[in-house]
Coordinates of N, CA, C and O in Angstrom, one line a residue:
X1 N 0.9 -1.2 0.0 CA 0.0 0.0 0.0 C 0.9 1.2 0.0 O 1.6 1.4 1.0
X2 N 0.9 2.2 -1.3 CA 1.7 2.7 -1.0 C 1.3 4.4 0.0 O 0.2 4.4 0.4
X3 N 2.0 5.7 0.4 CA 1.9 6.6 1.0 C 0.5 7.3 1.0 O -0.2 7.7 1.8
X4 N 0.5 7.2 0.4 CA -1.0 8.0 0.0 C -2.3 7.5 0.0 O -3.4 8.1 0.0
X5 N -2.1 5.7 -0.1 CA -3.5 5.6 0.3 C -3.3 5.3 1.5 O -4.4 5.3 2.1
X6 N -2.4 5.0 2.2 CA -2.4 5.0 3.9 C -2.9 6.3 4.5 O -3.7 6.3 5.4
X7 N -2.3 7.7 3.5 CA -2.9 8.6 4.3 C -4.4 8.7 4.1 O -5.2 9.0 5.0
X8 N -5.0 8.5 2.7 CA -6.1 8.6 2.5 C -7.1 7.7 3.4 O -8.0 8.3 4.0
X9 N -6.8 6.0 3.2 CA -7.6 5.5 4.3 C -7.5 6.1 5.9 O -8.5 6.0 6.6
X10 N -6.4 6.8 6.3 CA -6.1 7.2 8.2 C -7.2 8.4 7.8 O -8.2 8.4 8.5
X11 N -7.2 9.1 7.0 CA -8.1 10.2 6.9 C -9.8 9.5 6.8 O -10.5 10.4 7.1
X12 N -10.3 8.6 6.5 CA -11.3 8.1 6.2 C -12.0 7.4 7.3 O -13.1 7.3 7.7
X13 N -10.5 6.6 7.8 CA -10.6 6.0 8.9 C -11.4 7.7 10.4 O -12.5 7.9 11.0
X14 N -10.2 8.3 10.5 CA -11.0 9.4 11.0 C -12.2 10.3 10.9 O -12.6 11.0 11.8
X15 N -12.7 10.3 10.0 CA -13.9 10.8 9.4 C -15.0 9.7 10.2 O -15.7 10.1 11.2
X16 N -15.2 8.3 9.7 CA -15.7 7.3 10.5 C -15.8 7.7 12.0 O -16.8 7.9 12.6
X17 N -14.4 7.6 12.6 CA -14.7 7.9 14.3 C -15.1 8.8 14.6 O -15.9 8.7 15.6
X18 N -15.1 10.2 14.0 CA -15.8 11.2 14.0 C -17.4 11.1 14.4 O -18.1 11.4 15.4
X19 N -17.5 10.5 13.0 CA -19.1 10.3 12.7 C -19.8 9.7 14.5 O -20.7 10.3 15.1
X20 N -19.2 8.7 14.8 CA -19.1 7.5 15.4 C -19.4 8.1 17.0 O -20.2 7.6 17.7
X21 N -18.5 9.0 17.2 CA -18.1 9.9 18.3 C -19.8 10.4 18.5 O -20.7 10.1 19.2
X22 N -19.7 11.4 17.5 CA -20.8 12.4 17.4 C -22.4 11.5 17.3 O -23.4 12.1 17.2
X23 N -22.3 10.3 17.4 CA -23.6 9.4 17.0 C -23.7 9.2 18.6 O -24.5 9.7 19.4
X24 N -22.6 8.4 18.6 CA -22.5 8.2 20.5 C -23.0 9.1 21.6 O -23.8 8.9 22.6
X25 N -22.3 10.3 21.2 CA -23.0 11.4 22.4 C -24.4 11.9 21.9 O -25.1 12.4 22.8
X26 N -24.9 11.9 20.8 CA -26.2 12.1 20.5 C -27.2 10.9 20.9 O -28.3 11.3 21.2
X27 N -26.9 9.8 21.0 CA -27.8 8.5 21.5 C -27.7 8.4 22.9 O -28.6 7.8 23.4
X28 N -26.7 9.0 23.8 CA -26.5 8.9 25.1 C -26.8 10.0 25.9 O -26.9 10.0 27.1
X29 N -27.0 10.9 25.1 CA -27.2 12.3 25.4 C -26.1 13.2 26.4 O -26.1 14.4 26.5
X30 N -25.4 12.7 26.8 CA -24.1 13.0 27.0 C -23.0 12.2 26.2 O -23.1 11.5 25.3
X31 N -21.5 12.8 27.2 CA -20.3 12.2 26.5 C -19.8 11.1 27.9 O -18.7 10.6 27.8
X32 N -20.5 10.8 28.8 CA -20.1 9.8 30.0 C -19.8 8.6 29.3 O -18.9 8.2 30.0
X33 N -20.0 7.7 28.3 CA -19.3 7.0 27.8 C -18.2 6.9 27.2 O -17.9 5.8 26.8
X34 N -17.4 7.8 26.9 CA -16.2 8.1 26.7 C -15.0 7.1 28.0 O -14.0 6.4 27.8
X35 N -15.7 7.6 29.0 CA -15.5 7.2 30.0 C -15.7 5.6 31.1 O -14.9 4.9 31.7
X36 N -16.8 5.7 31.0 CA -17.3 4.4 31.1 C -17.4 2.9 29.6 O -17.5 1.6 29.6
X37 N -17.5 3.5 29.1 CA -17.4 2.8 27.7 C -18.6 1.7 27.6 O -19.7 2.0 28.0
X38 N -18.5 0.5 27.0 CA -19.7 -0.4 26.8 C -20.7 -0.5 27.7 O -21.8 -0.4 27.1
X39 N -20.8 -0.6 29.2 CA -21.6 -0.5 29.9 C -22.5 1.2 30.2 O -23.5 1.4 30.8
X40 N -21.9 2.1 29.7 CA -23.1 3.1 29.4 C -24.1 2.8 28.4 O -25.0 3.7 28.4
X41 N -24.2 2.3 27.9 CA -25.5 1.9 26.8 C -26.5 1.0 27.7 O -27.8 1.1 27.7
X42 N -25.9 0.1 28.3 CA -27.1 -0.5 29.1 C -28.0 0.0 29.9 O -29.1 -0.7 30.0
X43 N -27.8 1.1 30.6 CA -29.0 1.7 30.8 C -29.8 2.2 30.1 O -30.9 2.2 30.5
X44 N -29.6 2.7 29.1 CA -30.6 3.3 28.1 C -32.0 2.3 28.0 O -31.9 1.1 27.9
X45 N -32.8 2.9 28.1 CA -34.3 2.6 28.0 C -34.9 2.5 27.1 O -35.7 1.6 26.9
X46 N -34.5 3.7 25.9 CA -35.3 3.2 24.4 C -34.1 2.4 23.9 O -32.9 2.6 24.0
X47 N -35.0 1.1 23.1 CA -34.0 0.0 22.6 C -33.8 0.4 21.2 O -33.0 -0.2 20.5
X48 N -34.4 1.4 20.7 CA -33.5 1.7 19.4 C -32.4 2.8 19.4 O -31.5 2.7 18.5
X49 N -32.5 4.0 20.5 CA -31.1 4.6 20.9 C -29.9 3.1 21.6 O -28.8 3.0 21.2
X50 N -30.3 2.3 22.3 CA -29.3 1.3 22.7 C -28.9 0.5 21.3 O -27.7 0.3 21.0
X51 N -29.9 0.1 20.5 CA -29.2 -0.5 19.0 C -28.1 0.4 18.6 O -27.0 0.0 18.4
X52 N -28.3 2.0 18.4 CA -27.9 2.9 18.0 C -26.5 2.8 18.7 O -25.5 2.3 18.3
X53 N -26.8 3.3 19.6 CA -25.4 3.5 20.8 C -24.4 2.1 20.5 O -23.2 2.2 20.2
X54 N -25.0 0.7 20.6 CA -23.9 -0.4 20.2 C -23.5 -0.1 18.8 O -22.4 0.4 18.6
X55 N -24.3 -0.4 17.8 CA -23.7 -0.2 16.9 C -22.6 1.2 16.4 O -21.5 1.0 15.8
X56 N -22.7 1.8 16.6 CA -21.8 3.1 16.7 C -21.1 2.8 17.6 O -20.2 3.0 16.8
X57 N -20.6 2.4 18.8 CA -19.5 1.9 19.6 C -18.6 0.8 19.0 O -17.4 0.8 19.2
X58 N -19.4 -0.2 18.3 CA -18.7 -1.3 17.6 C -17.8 -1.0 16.3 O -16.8 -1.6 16.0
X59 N -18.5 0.0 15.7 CA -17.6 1.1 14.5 C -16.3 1.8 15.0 O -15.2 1.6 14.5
X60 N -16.7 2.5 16.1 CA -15.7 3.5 16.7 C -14.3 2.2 17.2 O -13.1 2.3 17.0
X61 N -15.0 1.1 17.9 CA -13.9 0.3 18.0 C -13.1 -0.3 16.8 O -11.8 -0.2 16.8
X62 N -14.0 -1.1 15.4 CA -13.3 -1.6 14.7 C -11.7 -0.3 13.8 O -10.6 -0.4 13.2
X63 N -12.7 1.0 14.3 CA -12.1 2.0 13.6 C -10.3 2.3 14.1 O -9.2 2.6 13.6
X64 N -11.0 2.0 15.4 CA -9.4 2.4 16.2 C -8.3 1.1 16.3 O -7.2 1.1 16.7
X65 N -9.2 -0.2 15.9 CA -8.1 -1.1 15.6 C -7.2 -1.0 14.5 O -6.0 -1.3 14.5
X66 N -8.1 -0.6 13.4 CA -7.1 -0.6 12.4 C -6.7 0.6 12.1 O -6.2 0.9 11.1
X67 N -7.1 1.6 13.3 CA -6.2 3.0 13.1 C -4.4 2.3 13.8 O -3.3 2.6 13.4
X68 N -4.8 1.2 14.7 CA -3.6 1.0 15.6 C -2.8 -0.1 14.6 O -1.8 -0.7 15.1
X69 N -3.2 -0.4 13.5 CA -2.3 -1.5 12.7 C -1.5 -0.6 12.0 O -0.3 -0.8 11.8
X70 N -2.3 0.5 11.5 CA -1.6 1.4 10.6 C -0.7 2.3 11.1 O -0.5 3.3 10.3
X71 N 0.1 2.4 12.4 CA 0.3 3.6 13.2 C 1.4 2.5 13.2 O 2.5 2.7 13.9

């Protein structure tokens, strides 16, 4: 792979966590998961912000594994 699509995917890749970030504190209505991490979704009461909330945590994670392959 050569220079430039590495930077291009790390750029895409961040755009993703972005997104991911900004879904999270919108489904949680705060940013206390940043913090506490997978176990803040479990309280949530409506089960389609908690679908919301996992799935957008599961993104934000795969995102930062392979931000950490490419680093």
């Amino acid at each position: 792979m050569s220079a430039v699509q590495v930077k291009n995917l790390n750029r895409r890749l961040d755009n993703l966590a972005n997104e991911a970030t900004k879904e999270l504190d919108k489904a949680c209505g705060n940013e206390l998961w940043k913090n506490i991490g997978f176990e803040a979704f479990d309280g949530l009461k409506d089960a389609e912000r908690r679908s919301l909330a996992n799935y957008y945590y599961g993104m934000l994670q795969t995102v930062r594994e392979l931000q950490e392959v490419l680093s």
